[in-house]
Amino acid sequence: MQASRFTRASAVVALLGCLVAFVGPLALGANPGIRGSVTLSAVVGAIFAGKNFLTIRERGRPRLAAGVMATAVGVWLIIAPLQYQNVQPALTALTQFGGMCLAAFSAYTALVAVEYYMGESDGADDAGYS
């Protein structure tokens, strides 16, 4: 079974979201607390998003567990900057953008995995183009 282009692209965007969230605190010189929290969370998110990407590439369908876990980490990246005081607006924006990409596109792949499980997906979820 072949995953659609949109499903494959979703897995890539989720990984790119992790990269944005990882680089943001390092590039902007964030204080050690938020830098450690966000960069470590981005690495954990990349592990799950990467597993999802590899499964899509190898098996033609995403993994529900990897998609759900990456979504949870993405949600954390969205709210993480709000948990700290004196966070630069640019850092908040970058972290939340990366988290949003990770959460939204990983959630999509998790739903595609559910569709596969329910037998409702033929792998062509972008108007018949694979």
mmCIF file of N, CA, C and O in Angstrom, residues 49-128:
data_model
loop_
_atom_site.group_PDB
_atom_site.id
_atom_site.type_symbol
_atom_site.label_atom_id
_atom_site.label_comp_id
_atom_site.label_asym_id
_atom_site.label_seq_id
_atom_site.Cartn_x
_atom_site.Cartn_y
_atom_site.Cartn_z
ATOM 1 N N ALA A 49 8.306 11.608 15.451
ATOM 2 C CA ALA A 49 7.983 12.011 14.083
ATOM 3 C C ALA A 49 8.865 11.269 13.081
ATOM 4 O O ALA A 49 8.405 10.902 11.998
ATOM 5 N N GLY A 50 10.118 11.039 13.450
ATOM 6 C CA GLY A 50 11.021 10.283 12.584
ATOM 7 C C GLY A 50 10.591 8.832 12.428
ATOM 8 O O GLY A 50 10.640 8.271 11.331
ATOM 9 N N LYS A 51 10.154 8.220 13.524
ATOM 10 C CA LYS A 51 9.637 6.855 13.453
ATOM 11 C C LYS A 51 8.427 6.798 12.527
ATOM 12 O O LYS A 51 8.289 5.886 11.718
ATOM 13 N N ASN A 52 7.562 7.781 12.649
ATOM 14 C CA ASN A 52 6.385 7.859 11.798
ATOM 15 C C ASN A 52 6.795 8.000 10.330
ATOM 16 O O ASN A 52 6.266 7.315 9.458
ATOM 17 N N PHE A 53 7.737 8.883 10.051
ATOM 18 C CA PHE A 53 8.216 9.094 8.689
ATOM 19 C C PHE A 53 8.810 7.813 8.111
ATOM 20 O O PHE A 53 8.509 7.432 6.980
ATOM 21 N N LEU A 54 9.659 7.150 8.888
ATOM 22 C CA LEU A 54 10.273 5.913 8.398
ATOM 23 C C LEU A 54 9.241 4.825 8.140
ATOM 24 O O LEU A 54 9.342 4.075 7.166
ATOM 25 N N THR A 55 8.248 4.737 8.994
ATOM 26 C CA THR A 55 7.192 3.738 8.794
ATOM 27 C C THR A 55 6.389 4.049 7.541
ATOM 28 O O THR A 55 6.043 3.136 6.789
ATOM 29 N N ILE A 56 6.100 5.308 7.313
ATOM 30 C CA ILE A 56 5.384 5.685 6.086
ATOM 31 C C ILE A 56 6.225 5.315 4.877
ATOM 32 O O ILE A 56 5.708 4.760 3.897
ATOM 33 N N ARG A 57 7.505 5.602 4.932
ATOM 34 C CA ARG A 57 8.389 5.299 3.796
ATOM 35 C C ARG A 57 8.527 3.806 3.564
ATOM 36 O O ARG A 57 8.517 3.338 2.425
ATOM 37 N N GLU A 58 8.653 3.028 4.643
ATOM 38 C CA GLU A 58 8.892 1.589 4.507
ATOM 39 C C GLU A 58 7.618 0.783 4.295
ATOM 40 O O GLU A 58 7.610 -0.157 3.516
ATOM 41 N N ARG A 59 6.535 1.120 5.021
ATOM 42 C CA ARG A 59 5.321 0.311 4.983
ATOM 43 C C ARG A 59 4.175 0.951 4.215
ATOM 44 O O ARG A 59 3.165 0.305 3.982
ATOM 45 N N GLY A 60 4.324 2.233 3.876
ATOM 46 C CA GLY A 60 3.286 2.912 3.120
ATOM 47 C C GLY A 60 2.129 3.411 3.966
ATOM 48 O O GLY A 60 1.121 3.853 3.427
ATOM 49 N N ARG A 61 2.270 3.370 5.288
ATOM 50 C CA ARG A 61 1.219 3.890 6.163
ATOM 51 C C ARG A 61 1.857 4.356 7.474
ATOM 52 O O ARG A 61 2.873 3.822 7.895
ATOM 53 N N PRO A 62 1.230 5.339 8.104
ATOM 54 C CA PRO A 62 1.795 5.866 9.356
ATOM 55 C C PRO A 62 1.479 4.971 10.546
ATOM 56 O O PRO A 62 0.637 4.083 10.473
ATOM 57 N N ARG A 63 2.181 5.219 11.644
ATOM 58 C CA ARG A 63 1.955 4.508 12.902
ATOM 59 C C ARG A 63 1.097 5.370 13.806
ATOM 60 O O ARG A 63 1.393 6.542 14.023
ATOM 61 N N LEU A 64 0.054 4.779 14.364
ATOM 62 C CA LEU A 64 -0.827 5.519 15.266
ATOM 63 C C LEU A 64 -0.070 5.968 16.513
ATOM 64 O O LEU A 64 -0.150 7.126 16.911
ATOM 65 N N ALA A 65 0.666 5.057 17.128
ATOM 66 C CA ALA A 65 1.368 5.390 18.370
ATOM 67 C C ALA A 65 2.368 6.533 18.163
ATOM 68 O O ALA A 65 2.415 7.477 18.958
ATOM 69 N N ALA A 66 3.151 6.458 17.109
ATOM 70 C CA ALA A 66 4.133 7.507 16.846
ATOM 71 C C ALA A 66 3.447 8.835 16.543
ATOM 72 O O ALA A 66 3.889 9.890 17.004
ATOM 73 N N GLY A 67 2.349 8.796 15.800
ATOM 74 C CA GLY A 67 1.615 10.015 15.492
ATOM 75 C C GLY A 67 1.009 10.664 16.722
ATOM 76 O O GLY A 67 1.054 11.883 16.884
ATOM 77 N N VAL A 68 0.451 9.842 17.607
ATOM 78 C CA VAL A 68 -0.158 10.382 18.823
ATOM 79 C C VAL A 68 0.910 10.965 19.745
ATOM 80 O O VAL A 68 0.736 12.057 20.308
ATOM 81 N N MET A 69 2.014 10.258 19.919
ATOM 82 C CA MET A 69 3.074 10.768 20.793
ATOM 83 C C MET A 69 3.699 12.054 20.233
ATOM 84 O O MET A 69 3.960 13.003 20.989
ATOM 85 N N ALA A 70 3.910 12.109 18.929
ATOM 86 C CA ALA A 70 4.450 13.333 18.330
ATOM 87 C C ALA A 70 3.463 14.484 18.483
ATOM 88 O O ALA A 70 3.864 15.624 18.734
ATOM 89 N N THR A 71 2.177 14.187 18.367
ATOM 90 C CA THR A 71 1.159 15.219 18.569
ATOM 91 C C THR A 71 1.214 15.767 19.990
ATOM 92 O O THR A 71 1.159 16.984 20.205
ATOM 93 N N ALA A 72 1.348 14.875 20.970
ATOM 94 C CA ALA A 72 1.415 15.300 22.373
ATOM 95 C C ALA A 72 2.636 16.195 22.617
ATOM 96 O O ALA A 72 2.536 17.225 23.306
ATOM 97 N N VAL A 73 3.774 15.836 22.048
ATOM 98 C CA VAL A 73 4.972 16.664 22.211
ATOM 99 C C VAL A 73 4.775 18.009 21.511
ATOM 100 O O VAL A 73 5.181 19.062 22.026
ATOM 101 N N GLY A 74 4.130 18.000 20.357
ATOM 102 C CA GLY A 74 3.842 19.246 19.655
ATOM 103 C C GLY A 74 2.968 20.178 20.470
ATOM 104 O O GLY A 74 3.203 21.389 20.516
ATOM 105 N N VAL A 75 1.962 19.619 21.129
ATOM 106 C CA VAL A 75 1.104 20.433 21.992
ATOM 107 C C VAL A 75 1.926 21.034 23.129
ATOM 108 O O VAL A 75 1.761 22.203 23.490
ATOM 109 N N TRP A 76 2.831 20.233 23.690
ATOM 110 C CA TRP A 76 3.699 20.774 24.748
ATOM 111 C C TRP A 76 4.541 21.935 24.221
ATOM 112 O O TRP A 76 4.700 22.952 24.889
ATOM 113 N N LEU A 77 5.067 21.807 23.010
ATOM 114 C CA LEU A 77 5.881 22.885 22.452
ATOM 115 C C LEU A 77 5.054 24.151 22.233
ATOM 116 O O LEU A 77 5.588 25.262 22.300
ATOM 117 N N ILE A 78 3.771 24.000 21.993
ATOM 118 C CA ILE A 78 2.910 25.179 21.838
ATOM 119 C C ILE A 78 2.750 25.901 23.170
ATOM 120 O O ILE A 78 2.793 27.134 23.228
ATOM 121 N N ILE A 79 2.595 25.152 24.257
ATOM 122 C CA ILE A 79 2.352 25.807 25.549
ATOM 123 C C ILE A 79 3.623 26.034 26.370
ATOM 124 O O ILE A 79 3.600 26.824 27.312
ATOM 125 N N ALA A 80 4.720 25.401 26.018
ATOM 126 C CA ALA A 80 5.954 25.509 26.811
ATOM 127 C C ALA A 80 6.418 26.946 27.027
ATOM 128 O O ALA A 80 6.745 27.310 28.160
ATOM 129 N N PRO A 81 6.480 27.787 25.997
ATOM 130 C CA PRO A 81 6.987 29.149 26.246
ATOM 131 C C PRO A 81 6.103 29.956 27.192
ATOM 132 O O PRO A 81 6.567 30.916 27.803
ATOM 133 N N LEU A 82 4.861 29.561 27.318
ATOM 134 C CA LEU A 82 3.950 30.287 28.198
ATOM 135 C C LEU A 82 4.155 29.918 29.668
ATOM 136 O O LEU A 82 3.619 30.582 30.551
ATOM 137 N N GLN A 83 4.940 28.880 29.908
ATOM 138 C CA GLN A 83 5.191 28.420 31.273
ATOM 139 C C GLN A 83 6.373 29.132 31.921
ATOM 140 O O GLN A 83 6.628 28.959 33.103
ATOM 141 N N TYR A 84 7.102 29.904 31.154
ATOM 142 C CA TYR A 84 8.299 30.580 31.651
ATOM 143 C C TYR A 84 8.108 32.088 31.624
ATOM 144 O O TYR A 84 7.384 32.621 30.792
ATOM 145 N N GLN A 85 8.805 32.764 32.507
ATOM 146 C CA GLN A 85 8.761 34.223 32.527
ATOM 147 C C GLN A 85 9.889 34.766 31.666
ATOM 148 O O GLN A 85 10.918 34.124 31.481
ATOM 149 N N ASN A 86 9.701 35.962 31.168
ATOM 150 C CA ASN A 86 10.725 36.680 30.406
ATOM 151 C C ASN A 86 11.194 35.912 29.170
ATOM 152 O O ASN A 86 12.385 35.816 28.901
ATOM 153 N N VAL A 87 10.264 35.377 28.413
ATOM 154 C CA VAL A 87 10.586 34.700 27.162
ATOM 155 C C VAL A 87 10.425 35.698 26.023
ATOM 156 O O VAL A 87 9.418 36.398 25.940
ATOM 157 N N GLN A 88 11.430 35.755 25.173
ATOM 158 C CA GLN A 88 11.375 36.674 24.041
ATOM 159 C C GLN A 88 10.190 36.331 23.142
ATOM 160 O O GLN A 88 9.906 35.160 22.898
ATOM 161 N N PRO A 89 9.515 37.336 22.609
ATOM 162 C CA PRO A 89 8.392 37.077 21.699
ATOM 163 C C PRO A 89 8.805 36.244 20.479
ATOM 164 O O PRO A 89 8.053 35.381 20.023
ATOM 165 N N ALA A 90 10.008 36.492 19.959
ATOM 166 C CA ALA A 90 10.468 35.719 18.805
ATOM 167 C C ALA A 90 10.638 34.244 19.165
ATOM 168 O O ALA A 90 10.302 33.353 18.366
ATOM 169 N N LEU A 91 11.140 33.977 20.353
ATOM 170 C CA LEU A 91 11.302 32.589 20.792
ATOM 171 C C LEU A 91 9.945 31.920 20.978
ATOM 172 O O LEU A 91 9.749 30.767 20.587
ATOM 173 N N THR A 92 9.010 32.648 21.564
ATOM 174 C CA THR A 92 7.661 32.109 21.720
ATOM 175 C C THR A 92 7.069 31.778 20.353
ATOM 176 O O THR A 92 6.505 30.698 20.150
ATOM 177 N N ALA A 93 7.211 32.680 19.407
ATOM 178 C CA ALA A 93 6.654 32.466 18.070
ATOM 179 C C ALA A 93 7.297 31.264 17.378
ATOM 180 O O ALA A 93 6.593 30.425 16.804
ATOM 181 N N LEU A 94 8.599 31.166 17.430
ATOM 182 C CA LEU A 94 9.283 30.042 16.775
ATOM 183 C C LEU A 94 8.922 28.710 17.422
ATOM 184 O O LEU A 94 8.653 27.722 16.724
ATOM 185 N N THR A 95 8.917 28.676 18.733
ATOM 186 C CA THR A 95 8.603 27.435 19.440
ATOM 187 C C THR A 95 7.166 27.017 19.163
ATOM 188 O O THR A 95 6.887 25.848 18.884
ATOM 189 N N GLN A 96 6.251 27.968 19.216
ATOM 190 C CA GLN A 96 4.857 27.636 18.958
ATOM 191 C C GLN A 96 4.622 27.254 17.500
ATOM 192 O O GLN A 96 3.826 26.358 17.211
ATOM 193 N N PHE A 97 5.322 27.885 16.584
ATOM 194 C CA PHE A 97 5.192 27.512 15.172
ATOM 195 C C PHE A 97 5.690 26.086 14.944
ATOM 196 O O PHE A 97 5.022 25.283 14.284
ATOM 197 N N GLY A 98 6.858 25.775 15.497
ATOM 198 C CA GLY A 98 7.376 24.407 15.373
ATOM 199 C C GLY A 98 6.448 23.399 16.021
ATOM 200 O O GLY A 98 6.184 22.323 15.466
ATOM 201 N N GLY A 99 5.934 23.733 17.200
ATOM 202 C CA GLY A 99 5.005 22.841 17.886
ATOM 203 C C GLY A 99 3.717 22.656 17.121
ATOM 204 O O GLY A 99 3.157 21.559 17.061
ATOM 205 N N MET A 100 3.231 23.741 16.503
ATOM 206 C CA MET A 100 2.009 23.644 15.718
ATOM 207 C C MET A 100 2.204 22.742 14.506
ATOM 208 O O MET A 100 1.351 21.905 14.200
ATOM 209 N N CYS A 101 3.331 22.880 13.827
ATOM 210 C CA CYS A 101 3.610 22.004 12.683
ATOM 211 C C CYS A 101 3.702 20.551 13.130
ATOM 212 O O CYS A 101 3.128 19.657 12.495
ATOM 213 N N LEU A 102 4.402 20.310 14.230
ATOM 214 C CA LEU A 102 4.537 18.955 14.745
ATOM 215 C C LEU A 102 3.179 18.394 15.160
ATOM 216 O O LEU A 102 2.818 17.275 14.774
ATOM 217 N N ALA A 103 2.411 19.158 15.927
ATOM 218 C CA ALA A 103 1.132 18.659 16.444
ATOM 219 C C ALA A 103 0.108 18.452 15.332
ATOM 220 O O ALA A 103 -0.530 17.394 15.256
ATOM 221 N N ALA A 104 -0.065 19.433 14.487
ATOM 222 C CA ALA A 104 -1.114 19.349 13.464
ATOM 223 C C ALA A 104 -0.838 18.231 12.459
ATOM 224 O O ALA A 104 -1.729 17.419 12.163
ATOM 225 N N PHE A 105 0.363 18.174 11.950
ATOM 226 C CA PHE A 105 0.639 17.193 10.903
ATOM 227 C C PHE A 105 0.841 15.787 11.461
ATOM 228 O O PHE A 105 0.541 14.802 10.785
ATOM 229 N N SER A 106 1.286 15.671 12.700
ATOM 230 C CA SER A 106 1.354 14.350 13.332
ATOM 231 C C SER A 106 -0.042 13.847 13.669
ATOM 232 O O SER A 106 -0.325 12.646 13.541
ATOM 233 N N ALA A 107 -0.911 14.747 14.091
ATOM 234 C CA ALA A 107 -2.301 14.351 14.354
ATOM 235 C C ALA A 107 -2.956 13.870 13.069
ATOM 236 O O ALA A 107 -3.703 12.884 13.074
ATOM 237 N N TYR A 108 -2.671 14.538 11.973
ATOM 238 C CA TYR A 108 -3.219 14.094 10.685
ATOM 239 C C TYR A 108 -2.745 12.669 10.359
ATOM 240 O O TYR A 108 -3.555 11.820 9.966
ATOM 241 N N THR A 109 -1.456 12.412 10.520
ATOM 242 C CA THR A 109 -0.966 11.067 10.201
ATOM 243 C C THR A 109 -1.553 10.030 11.155
ATOM 244 O O THR A 109 -1.801 8.892 10.753
ATOM 245 N N ALA A 110 -1.799 10.414 12.406
ATOM 246 C CA ALA A 110 -2.438 9.483 13.342
ATOM 247 C C ALA A 110 -3.852 9.144 12.869
ATOM 248 O O ALA A 110 -4.289 7.989 12.950
ATOM 249 N N LEU A 111 -4.564 10.140 12.369
ATOM 250 C CA LEU A 111 -5.904 9.879 11.847
ATOM 251 C C LEU A 111 -5.856 9.016 10.591
ATOM 252 O O LEU A 111 -6.732 8.162 10.385
ATOM 253 N N VAL A 112 -4.859 9.200 9.763
ATOM 254 C CA VAL A 112 -4.693 8.329 8.592
ATOM 255 C C VAL A 112 -4.444 6.895 9.046
ATOM 256 O O VAL A 112 -4.986 5.948 8.471
ATOM 257 N N ALA A 113 -3.653 6.731 10.107
ATOM 258 C CA ALA A 113 -3.410 5.384 10.640
ATOM 259 C C ALA A 113 -4.713 4.743 11.116
ATOM 260 O O ALA A 113 -4.944 3.552 10.904
ATOM 261 N N VAL A 114 -5.573 5.531 11.750
ATOM 262 C CA VAL A 114 -6.876 5.012 12.180
ATOM 263 C C VAL A 114 -7.708 4.620 10.963
ATOM 264 O O VAL A 114 -8.369 3.577 10.962
ATOM 265 N N GLU A 115 -7.673 5.436 9.915
ATOM 266 C CA GLU A 115 -8.406 5.095 8.693
ATOM 267 C C GLU A 115 -7.922 3.779 8.106
ATOM 268 O O GLU A 115 -8.716 2.967 7.654
ATOM 269 N N TYR A 116 -6.612 3.571 8.091
ATOM 270 C CA TYR A 116 -6.077 2.293 7.601
ATOM 271 C C TYR A 116 -6.601 1.137 8.448
ATOM 272 O O TYR A 116 -7.009 0.114 7.930
ATOM 273 N N TYR A 117 -6.592 1.328 9.756
ATOM 274 C CA TYR A 117 -7.053 0.286 10.660
ATOM 275 C C TYR A 117 -8.530 -0.028 10.434
ATOM 276 O O TYR A 117 -8.943 -1.185 10.466
ATOM 277 N N MET A 118 -9.316 1.008 10.194
ATOM 278 C CA MET A 118 -10.753 0.835 9.983
ATOM 279 C C MET A 118 -11.072 0.379 8.560
ATOM 280 O O MET A 118 -12.222 0.095 8.247
ATOM 281 N N GLY A 119 -10.058 0.330 7.700
ATOM 282 C CA GLY A 119 -10.270 -0.095 6.325
ATOM 283 C C GLY A 119 -10.911 0.959 5.447
ATOM 284 O O GLY A 119 -11.467 0.647 4.402
ATOM 285 N N GLU A 120 -10.820 2.212 5.853
ATOM 286 C CA GLU A 120 -11.468 3.291 5.109
ATOM 287 C C GLU A 120 -10.516 4.079 4.226
ATOM 288 O O GLU A 120 -10.915 5.046 3.612
ATOM 289 N N SER A 121 -9.249 3.685 4.166
ATOM 290 C CA SER A 121 -8.297 4.450 3.377
ATOM 291 C C SER A 121 -7.648 3.526 2.358
ATOM 292 O O SER A 121 -7.266 2.406 2.666
ATOM 293 N N ASP A 122 -7.525 4.028 1.148
ATOM 294 C CA ASP A 122 -6.831 3.259 0.125
ATOM 295 C C ASP A 122 -5.452 3.834 -0.165
ATOM 296 O O ASP A 122 -4.804 3.453 -1.112
ATOM 297 N N GLY A 123 -5.026 4.787 0.666
ATOM 298 C CA GLY A 123 -3.702 5.382 0.513
ATOM 299 C C GLY A 123 -3.676 6.587 -0.399
ATOM 300 O O GLY A 123 -2.648 7.195 -0.594
ATOM 301 N N ALA A 124 -4.793 6.930 -1.006
ATOM 302 C CA ALA A 124 -4.828 8.058 -1.926
ATOM 303 C C ALA A 124 -5.748 9.134 -1.362
ATOM 304 O O ALA A 124 -6.838 9.336 -1.850
ATOM 305 N N ASP A 125 -5.314 9.795 -0.308
ATOM 306 C CA ASP A 125 -6.167 10.777 0.337
ATOM 307 C C ASP A 125 -6.028 12.167 -0.245
ATOM 308 O O ASP A 125 -6.561 13.109 0.285
ATOM 309 N N ASP A 126 -5.332 12.296 -1.356
ATOM 310 C CA ASP A 126 -5.271 13.619 -1.995
ATOM 311 C C ASP A 126 -5.812 13.513 -3.420
ATOM 312 O O ASP A 126 -5.107 13.641 -4.382
ATOM 313 N N ALA A 127 -7.102 13.241 -3.489
ATOM 314 C CA ALA A 127 -7.871 13.240 -4.737
ATOM 315 C C ALA A 127 -7.347 12.248 -5.767
ATOM 316 O O ALA A 127 -7.352 12.506 -6.955
ATOM 317 N N GLY A 128 -6.873 11.117 -5.306
ATOM 318 C CA GLY A 128 -6.480 10.056 -6.221
ATOM 319 C C GLY A 128 -5.066 10.136 -6.728
ATOM 320 O O GLY A 128 -4.649 9.337 -7.548
#
